[in-house]
Coordinates of C-alpha atoms in Angstrom, one line a residue:
M1 CA -20.6 16.2 -6.0
A2 CA -22.3 13.0 -5.1
N3 CA -23.9 13.5 -1.7
L4 CA -22.0 11.5 0.9
S5 CA -23.6 9.7 3.8
D6 CA -22.8 10.7 7.4
N7 CA -21.0 7.5 7.7
A8 CA -18.8 7.9 4.7
I9 CA -17.7 11.1 5.9
K10 CA -16.9 9.4 9.3
V11 CA -14.7 6.9 7.7
L12 CA -13.0 9.4 5.0
E13 CA -12.1 11.3 8.1
K14 CA -10.6 8.2 9.7
R15 CA -8.7 6.8 7.0
Y16 CA -8.5 9.2 3.8
L17 CA -8.4 12.8 4.2
L18 CA -5.3 14.5 4.8
K19 CA -4.2 15.6 8.5
D20 CA -2.0 18.0 9.9
D21 CA 0.7 17.2 12.1
E22 CA -1.9 17.1 15.2
G23 CA -4.1 15.0 13.3
K24 CA -6.6 17.4 12.5
V25 CA -8.5 17.0 9.2
I26 CA -7.1 19.6 7.1
E27 CA -9.1 18.7 3.6
T28 CA -12.7 17.9 2.3
P29 CA -13.9 14.7 0.4
L30 CA -13.8 17.5 -2.9
D31 CA -10.3 18.2 -1.9
M32 CA -9.3 14.5 -1.6
F33 CA -10.5 13.7 -5.0
E34 CA -8.6 16.9 -6.6
R35 CA -5.4 15.5 -4.8
V36 CA -6.0 12.4 -6.3
A37 CA -7.2 13.5 -9.6
N38 CA -4.0 15.8 -10.1
H39 CA -1.6 13.0 -9.1
L40 CA -3.2 10.4 -11.3
V41 CA -2.7 12.6 -14.4
K42 CA 0.9 13.1 -13.4
A43 CA 1.2 9.4 -15.5
E44 CA 0.9 11.4 -18.9
D45 CA 3.8 13.3 -18.1
Y46 CA 5.6 10.1 -19.6
Y47 CA 3.8 10.4 -22.8
Q48 CA 4.4 14.0 -23.4
T49 CA 0.4 14.7 -23.2
P50 CA -0.6 18.1 -24.2
K51 CA -1.7 20.0 -21.2
K52 CA -4.5 20.9 -22.5
H53 CA -5.7 17.2 -22.7
K54 CA -4.2 16.5 -19.4
E55 CA -6.6 19.0 -18.2
K56 CA -9.3 17.0 -19.8
I57 CA -8.4 13.7 -18.3
R58 CA -8.0 15.2 -14.9
D59 CA -11.4 16.4 -15.4
A60 CA -12.8 13.3 -16.1
F61 CA -10.7 11.5 -13.5
L62 CA -12.7 13.9 -11.1
E63 CA -16.0 13.4 -12.1
V64 CA -16.5 9.9 -11.9
M65 CA -15.0 9.9 -8.3
T66 CA -17.2 12.8 -7.5
N67 CA -20.3 11.1 -8.9
L68 CA -19.0 8.0 -7.1
E69 CA -18.8 6.2 -10.5
Y70 CA -15.3 5.1 -9.8
L71 CA -13.0 5.3 -6.7
P72 CA -9.7 3.5 -6.7
N73 CA -8.1 1.6 -4.1
S74 CA -7.6 2.6 -0.9
P75 CA -3.6 3.5 -1.1
T76 CA -4.5 5.8 -4.1
F77 CA -6.6 7.9 -1.4
T78 CA -3.9 7.9 1.2
G79 CA -1.1 7.9 -1.0
A80 CA -1.5 10.2 -3.8
G81 CA -0.4 13.5 -3.9
T82 CA 1.6 13.1 -0.3
R83 CA 5.3 12.2 0.5
V84 CA 4.6 8.8 0.3
G85 CA 2.9 8.7 -3.2
Q86 CA 1.9 4.8 -2.5
L87 CA -0.7 3.9 -5.1
S88 CA -0.3 -0.1 -5.3
A89 CA -2.4 -2.2 -2.8
C90 CA -0.3 -5.8 -3.1
F91 CA 3.0 -6.7 -3.7
V92 CA 4.5 -10.2 -4.5
L93 CA 8.0 -10.4 -2.8
P94 CA 10.5 -13.4 -3.5
I95 CA 11.5 -15.5 -0.9
E96 CA 14.8 -17.9 -1.8
D97 CA 15.7 -20.8 0.6
D98 CA 18.9 -18.9 2.2
M99 CA 18.8 -16.6 5.4
E100 CA 19.7 -13.6 3.6
S101 CA 17.1 -13.7 1.4
I102 CA 14.7 -14.4 3.9
L103 CA 15.9 -11.3 6.1
K104 CA 15.9 -9.1 3.0
T105 CA 12.1 -9.9 1.9
Q106 CA 11.2 -9.7 5.6
M107 CA 12.8 -6.1 5.6
Q108 CA 11.2 -5.3 2.0
M109 CA 7.7 -6.4 3.4
G110 CA 8.3 -4.2 6.4
M111 CA 8.7 -1.2 4.3
V112 CA 6.0 -2.1 1.7
H113 CA 3.3 -2.2 4.8
K114 CA 5.1 1.2 6.2
S115 CA 4.0 2.7 2.8
G116 CA 0.5 1.3 2.6
G117 CA 0.6 -2.0 0.9
G118 CA 0.1 -5.4 1.4
T119 CA 2.2 -8.4 0.7
G120 CA 2.4 -11.7 -0.7
F121 CA 4.9 -14.9 -0.2
S122 CA 5.2 -18.2 -1.8
F123 CA 7.4 -20.2 1.1
S124 CA 7.5 -23.3 -1.3
R125 CA 11.3 -22.7 -2.0
L126 CA 11.9 -22.8 1.7
R127 CA 13.4 -26.7 2.8
P128 CA 11.2 -28.2 4.9
A129 CA 11.6 -28.6 9.0
N130 CA 14.5 -30.4 10.6
D131 CA 16.3 -30.1 7.1
Y132 CA 20.1 -30.5 7.4
V133 CA 21.3 -26.5 6.8
R134 CA 25.0 -27.0 5.4
S135 CA 26.2 -23.6 6.5
T136 CA 25.6 -23.9 9.9
G137 CA 25.6 -27.8 10.5
G138 CA 22.3 -27.4 11.9
V139 CA 18.6 -28.0 10.9
S140 CA 15.9 -25.5 9.2
C141 CA 13.0 -24.4 11.3
G142 CA 11.1 -24.9 7.9
P143 CA 8.5 -22.5 6.4
L144 CA 5.9 -22.3 9.2
G145 CA 8.8 -20.7 11.6
F146 CA 9.7 -18.2 8.8
M147 CA 6.2 -17.6 8.1
Q148 CA 5.5 -16.9 12.1
M149 CA 9.0 -14.6 11.9
Y150 CA 6.8 -12.6 9.2
N151 CA 3.5 -12.6 11.1
D152 CA 5.5 -11.1 14.5
T153 CA 6.8 -8.6 12.1
T154 CA 3.6 -7.5 10.5
E155 CA 2.2 -7.4 14.0
Q156 CA 4.1 -4.0 14.5
I157 CA 4.0 -2.2 11.4
K158 CA 0.7 -0.7 10.7
Q159 CA -0.1 -0.3 6.6
G160 CA 0.4 3.4 6.2
G161 CA 0.5 4.1 9.6
T162 CA -3.6 3.2 10.2
R163 CA -4.1 -0.7 9.9
R164 CA -2.4 -4.1 10.6
G165 CA -0.3 -5.1 7.7
A166 CA -1.8 -7.6 5.7
N167 CA -0.1 -11.0 4.0
M168 CA -1.0 -13.6 1.8

């Protein structure tokens, strides 16, 4: 395995190595790479890849990671082989111009952030501020009001419990 700097070890311990319920690190960097390689090779089950070939794929993943030639995204390190299992970094969520859709997307955003992912949105379908809302007889706050609402929610939920959520 390639040598890791003291700073790299500190970052791994703070963000990526598994911890027990009391926050104590319970795996080494090599353990982490093995956990990730074992999880990634499970995709081969879908293709009914023979066990011997799966072992070669797993070993190839492990080799490029331990040589620091390939490192997957952060959610793969934090999610592979865990209960969360989240490997994706970014999700684009749809928003329609009705309150149910706006609130449903806000809830989905919170769940994505909880599992370690970031989110992207297009607020272009929402009517402008002060446009008439037929269902209530009032006026819309417009996209900016809902952007602020999403931002406020994001402030309260840490991505994967480790960092502030990210929106685009």
